[in-house]
Each structure stands twice: as structure tokens, then as C-alpha cells.
Amino acid sequence: MAKEPSIVQIKGIREGLMVSFGDADWEALTSALINQIDERPTFYQSARMALDVGSHALHVAELASFRDILSEHGITLWAVLSGSSTTEQTAQNLGLATRISKPKPVETIEAAEAIPDDKALWIQHTLRSGTRIEFSGNVVVFGDVNPGAEIVAGGSVLVWGRLRGFVHAGAEGNEEAVVGALEFSPMQLRIAGKIAVSPKKNSKGNVEIAKWKDGNLIAEPWKSG
Amino acid sequence: MTAKVATVTSGKGGVGKTTAVANIAVGLASLGQRVVCIDGDIGLRNLDVVLGLENRIVYDLVDVVEGRCRLRQAMIRDKRLPELYLIPASQTRDKSAVSPSDMVRLCDDLRQECDWILIDSPAGIERGFRNSIAAANLVLVMTNPEVSAVRDADRVIGLLDAEEKGPVHLVINRIKPSMVKRGDMLSVEDVLDLLAIHLIGIVPDDENVIVASNRGTPLAFDNKSKAGMAFHNIARRLMGEDVPFVDVENQGFLQRLFSGRK
Ligand SMILES: Nc1ncnc2c1ncn2[C@@H]1O[C@H](COP(=O)(O)OP(=O)(O)OP(=O)(O)O)[C@@H](O)[C@H]1O
Ligand SMILES: [Mg+2]
């Protein structure tokens, strides 16, 4: 039987299996994949799978139920790659990775590229323990960043709420990046290559901004102007 | 009859989920509700022990899911109350014997038969947790007033948000008034400050809880103890009643908290 070009491509990568969906509707793609899995259950048993869904815009219900179906087949979905920002957001909400290898925070200064001012990720909810946000530009959180939550941003991070988690701003080397919060008590703070472990202080109601100054990482009360 | 499915979960183990399911079930059943408890902790079942029904198990959850018995046959009736039932977990199988869609199907079949389905979730955020929340209409997240338990509760609340499961209510278990007063334990206010979700119960630490569980007679059967009352109050709040919080910490604090926040 001649094999027609499959709408589902599967290959092995260092982290497990990489599945790429071609051009078809979501139903067709998912059932094609499940069929393949059913044909070779032992091959797929306890596999870790990354899924490239192309430009499909997926919402929580669709992605979560597909993840559950995969898990019923003994497969752990750990990453979803997509060109759609809706899908990326959904994947992050579900705690899935959205790229295969994490960008290494660069400790050197030279490669610092200016972050275009208009590129910011706007997060409209509290980041709870176990959430990790990675973004190449600036990040604005309208909510709290709880202990156990992490933000890694290429640019600056502003928290309109209480910052009690981990933040790495200027993660690609940008020393101009700043971190600010309405209530400033991060578990740990990094800007570019500098690390500051927060002293246990009660900064209730203190609006503070952290930045590099004369080669040191400092946090100071925010003053306008 | 269309039952509400309420799942009790926590993230961290040992915070009192099983105890809460048994006692809230007794609370709801004493209000005349028809209640079915499901032990979602497959492989480590113990809701049957806490409810004192261990010796009556014939069929379990996995038998129902795999079609070895009818739903009815796996429902053990607690004879101390008119309408309280338990579907026990299997002792010998593991969590992969049941899937989230099995739980949804099972609860859909049960919904016509009762007012409440209470699911006891295993600790953790893996398969057993996913099974337990799959059919939930509401979720009770339990924590103790300890930093690590609160951190895990926060994580679970984040996962529930992401899965759009809710509403989510908080139960704080094992508050020790004397320790809170000395500043050696997180207070209710500290926990709420971080988790920022609706509070549905505060249960004091009480060694009678342990004695009662060992006997297989949940403390809520006895109306005099403070911890038993706290579980009855959770049941009444689930029924939509506006029950004031018993002040387990110190006089006047909760008064302030709840009048201040409304
Ligand atoms: N309010 C309380 N006061 C005193 N002891 C309590 C209280 N609540 C629970 N306990 C005790 O704590 C222990 C753990 O409780 P339980 O088994 O209900 O926790 P669990 O969350 O179901 O644990 P697991 O995660 O292992 O399923 C038991 O010995 C129980 O009797
Ligand atoms: Mg338990």
C-alpha cells in the first residue's frame, strides 16, 4: 500500500518525541495521531512528547482534553510549539513549555540588544507557585507574583501587585532592564548577570524599583520624575 | 436530582483531605442530603477506614470502570445515616487503571442518583489528581497553616485556574490557637493573604479527629466537638447557608476580617 504524505510527522529528539501537525483540522490531526499511537502502543508507552501545532489557535478545553487523552495512552505532553499567540498563552496556562530548549541567560554584557518599547507581555492575573513565564521583551503583571512563581524576561519586569517570587530581568544581558513592584519583596532577583537575594524585610506598601547602578544591583523607593 | 460534584484536593499530602471528605459527607447527609463519596486515591485507599466501612467492601471503583459490576453494587451504604454511600478505591491497582474520562462518565451516571458526589483526591498533581478533578463542579483546596502546604495549595489553585475548574474554595485545617497567638504558626489571615480565594472552612487541630478516624466514626457524628462543628459548618456553607465563622484563633479577629472585607 502506497503511503500518502502524512499530516502528522513524528521524529525522535533529545527530549523524547517531536510531533508536527500539518495542515488539517484539529479533529483530523488529533485522531490521526491517536490512530498511529494505537497501532504501535509499545513504541509510545511512557513517551515524553513535544507537539508543534503550527498556527492552530487552541483554547484550554481543547488542549487540556487532548493532553488527557495522550496521558491515557501513557504519553506525557510536556511542550507545545505554535505560531499562534493564543495557543502559546494556553500552553503556558497549562504549565507546558513553549519552546524546546530554554535560552541560556547570557552572563556577558556585549550582546545586550535594545528591547523595542512596544514589545511587552501583559499578564492579567496573579502568577501562582509553579508558573514560569519566559518572554524576550518586557513583562507587565497586573496581579501578584507569588513565592514559587518565576519570570524570566529579556527586558524589564513591572508588577502591579506584590512581588514575592523569582524574577530575572535583562536575561539576555541587558543591564538597562529594571524590576519594579507595588510591594517589593522578591525571593530572588536577577538583572542581567547580577543576583540579589532579598533580605527578609517587610516592605509593605513600598513601591520600589531595582536596577544596576555603578556595577551594583540596588533597589530603591520609587520617586516620580 | 442533579448532584454537584465536589472534589477535595491539596497538593501536599497528609493535610486532612480524607478526614474532610468523611466529615463533610456526614455533615451533608445529616442535613438530609443524599451523598456519595468516591475514594480517588487508588492504590492507597483509606476513606473506607475513616468511614468505618472497610469490612463491607466487595466491589470498588476500578470494578465499576472496567465493567465487572454495576455502579449500584459498588456503593456501600453507611447504615448510621439514611443516605450516605461510599465507592471505595481499589487497593491493588494503580492510578492508571482509571482515566479522567472514566471519572466524567461515572459521575454523569451518578448525578441522577444523589445530591452530592464528594471525591477524595490523592496528594500531588499527577494522574490521580487529574482523575479527581475531571468531573468537579467545585473544588475544595485544603491546606494546613504551614509554609510548604500553603505553597503547594497555591500551585494547585494555579492549575485549577488554568484548567478553568471552579469555583475553588479554601479549607484551612489544623489551626492551633495557642501557636498562632505566639506567632509560631501562620494565621488564617496570613494564608488568605497569599492564596486570595474564597474561604469556606477553618478547622481547629483536635486530637479527637485522630481518635475518631481510628474508630471509623468521623468526628462529625458527635456534635459537641469544635472540629466536628467546623465540618458541619462547611457542609452548611456548601448548601448555600451563610454561617458565621467560629473564632478559633483569638477573640474578635475573624469578626474584623469578615466585616472588613465585605
Ligand atoms: N483537624 C485535625 N486535627 C488533628 N488531626 C487531624 C486533623 N485533620 C486531620 N488530622 C490527622 O492528620 C492525618 C492525615 O489526615 P488525612 O489522612 O485526612 O490526610 P490526607 O490529606 O487525606 O492525606 P493523604 O495526602 O495521604 O491522602 C490523620 O492522622 C488525621 O487523623
Ligand atoms: Mg487521603
PDB file of C-alpha atoms in Angstrom, chain A residues 60 64 67-68 71-72 93-94 127-130 146-148 162 164 187 204, chain B residues 99-101 127 130 151 154-155 157-158 161-164 193-197:
ATOM      1  CA  VAL A  60      -7.750  25.449  27.300  1.00  0.00           C
ATOM      2  CA  ALA A  64      -6.283  20.054  28.144  1.00  0.00           C
ATOM      3  CA  ARG A  67      -3.306  16.190  26.902  1.00  0.00           C
ATOM      4  CA  ASP A  68      -5.582  13.935  28.990  1.00  0.00           C
ATOM      5  CA  SER A  71      -1.921  10.643  29.143  1.00  0.00           C
ATOM      6  CA  GLU A  72      -4.484   7.837  28.929  1.00  0.00           C
ATOM      7  CA  ASN A  93      -1.502  28.474  31.418  1.00  0.00           C
ATOM      8  CA  LEU A  94      -1.450  24.685  31.446  1.00  0.00           C
ATOM      9  CA  LEU A 127       1.185  34.161  38.957  1.00  0.00           C
ATOM     10  CA  ARG A 128       0.940  31.302  41.433  1.00  0.00           C
ATOM     11  CA  SER A 129       3.605  28.904  42.617  1.00  0.00           C
ATOM     12  CA  GLY A 130       4.912  26.632  39.866  1.00  0.00           C
ATOM     13  CA  ASN A 146       3.660  34.562  44.477  1.00  0.00           C
ATOM     14  CA  PRO A 147       6.547  32.646  46.070  1.00  0.00           C
ATOM     15  CA  GLY A 148       7.456  29.769  43.762  1.00  0.00           C
ATOM     16  CA  ARG A 162       3.089  42.110  45.253  1.00  0.00           C
ATOM     17  CA  ARG A 164       7.285  37.667  46.210  1.00  0.00           C
ATOM     18  CA  MET A 187      12.520  35.720  46.816  1.00  0.00           C
ATOM     19  CA  LYS A 204       4.532  46.506  52.732  1.00  0.00           C
TER      20      LYS A 204
ATOM     21  CA  SER B  99      -8.768   7.832  33.398  1.00  0.00           C
ATOM     22  CA  PRO B 100     -10.223  11.346  33.603  1.00  0.00           C
ATOM     23  CA  SER B 101     -12.881  10.423  31.062  1.00  0.00           C
ATOM     24  CA  ARG B 127      -2.754  11.384  37.184  1.00  0.00           C
ATOM     25  CA  ARG B 130      -6.412  14.863  37.145  1.00  0.00           C
ATOM     26  CA  ARG B 151       2.898  26.851  48.677  1.00  0.00           C
ATOM     27  CA  ASP B 154      -1.096  27.886  45.669  1.00  0.00           C
ATOM     28  CA  ARG B 155       0.298  25.675  42.937  1.00  0.00           C
ATOM     29  CA  ILE B 157      -5.068  26.698  42.693  1.00  0.00           C
ATOM     30  CA  GLY B 158      -2.970  27.897  39.739  1.00  0.00           C
ATOM     31  CA  ASP B 161      -7.423  28.205  37.276  1.00  0.00           C
ATOM     32  CA  ALA B 162      -5.569  27.157  34.163  1.00  0.00           C
ATOM     33  CA  GLU B 163      -7.947  24.226  33.624  1.00  0.00           C
ATOM     34  CA  GLU B 164     -10.866  26.553  34.253  1.00  0.00           C
ATOM     35  CA  ASP B 193      -3.377  36.984  52.146  1.00  0.00           C
ATOM     36  CA  LEU B 194      -1.316  34.735  49.916  1.00  0.00           C
ATOM     37  CA  LEU B 195      -3.920  32.437  48.405  1.00  0.00           C
ATOM     38  CA  ALA B 196      -6.606  35.096  47.926  1.00  0.00           C
ATOM     39  CA  ILE B 197      -9.528  32.726  47.300  1.00  0.00           C
TER      40      ILE B 197
END
